[in-house]
Amino acid sequence: GPDGRSGQSGHQLARGISAFQRNTAPLVRGELARLAREGQRPSQLFLTCADSRLVTSMITSSGPGDLFVVRNVGNLVPKPGEESGDDSVAAAIEYAVDVLHVRSITVCGHSGCGAMQALLNAEPGAAQTPLKRWLRHGVPSLERMAAKNRPWARLAGRAPADAVEQLCLTNVVQQLEHLRAHESVARALREGALELHGMYFHVGEAQAYLLVERDDGELFDHVGATEDLRHPA
Ligand SMILES: [Zn+2]
C-alpha cells in the first residue's frame, strides 16, 4: 500500500473494493452517472456515531444521493461556537441546510455506544486527550440525565437496560437541542422548511426507534415493519 504496509486489513479493504468493482459497480454505474451529471440533491441530513455496527444505508434503505451523512464519536452536535478550532459538524449542518436545503435532520444514537460509556466513566481532572476533549459536547447530556426537574427519555415497551442505554437516549434528545441552536437550523425551522428527528438503533435487536414528543416526556417508539415513518421530534 501507499504507506508501505500490506497487512491483513489492507488485504481485506482491497478485496472488498475489488468485489464492489466486480459485482456492484456495473449495477449502480448508470445511477451514479446521473448523480454525477445532475449533482447531489439529498433530502436528509443523517448524523450518527462512527460505530462500525451502524450501516446507515442499510438501516434507512437508502442509496447514492439519498443521505448527507455526518458521523462522529457519540453522534454529538457541538453547540454553536463551541467547536474551537474545528468547525466540521457546524460546517456540515450549514451546508446541508443552507446549500442542499435538506428537509429533515436525524440524530441517531445506538445501543452499546462506547462514547456514552466513556462519558459515564470519565474521571474529572483526568489527562486531556483529543477524545476526552471531544466528549465534552456530551457533558450537557450527562447533566440532562442528572437533572431532577424532568422525566427521562423513555423507550417503548421496556425500561432502559442500564445507565449507558439511558444516556444514549438522553444524548439524542440533548443533541437535537444543540442542533436547534444553530442559526441555519433555527431559521429553517421557523420557515417550516425543516423537520428534526431523533432515532435510536438497538444493534442487538436490529430495531430502530423514533423519538416522539409526548405530553409526559420523550418516548422512543418502535418502528414497525409496515409503518410510514413520520414523527417530527
Ligand atoms: Zn457510538
PDB file of C-alpha atoms and ligand atoms in Angstrom, residues 49-51 72-75 110 112-116, ligand 1:
ATOM      1  CA  CYS A  49     -21.996   7.704  15.574  1.00  0.00           C
ATOM      2  CA  ALA A  50     -18.827   6.423  13.915  1.00  0.00           C
ATOM      3  CA  ASP A  51     -19.536   2.947  15.360  1.00  0.00           C
ATOM      4  CA  ASN A  72     -18.531  11.296  14.682  1.00  0.00           C
ATOM      5  CA  VAL A  73     -17.775   9.636  18.000  1.00  0.00           C
ATOM      6  CA  GLY A  74     -21.002   9.704  20.021  1.00  0.00           C
ATOM      7  CA  ASN A  75     -23.243  11.425  17.411  1.00  0.00           C
ATOM      8  CA  HIS A 110     -27.276   3.462  19.249  1.00  0.00           C
ATOM      9  CA  GLY A 112     -23.638  -0.066  23.399  1.00  0.00           C
ATOM     10  CA  CYS A 113     -22.163   3.296  22.416  1.00  0.00           C
ATOM     11  CA  GLY A 114     -18.537   3.435  23.568  1.00  0.00           C
ATOM     12  CA  ALA A 115     -18.658   7.229  23.648  1.00  0.00           C
ATOM     13  CA  MET A 116     -21.584   7.225  26.094  1.00  0.00           C
TER      14      MET A 116
HETATM   15 ZN    ZN B   1     -21.368   5.173  19.407  1.00  0.00          ZN
END
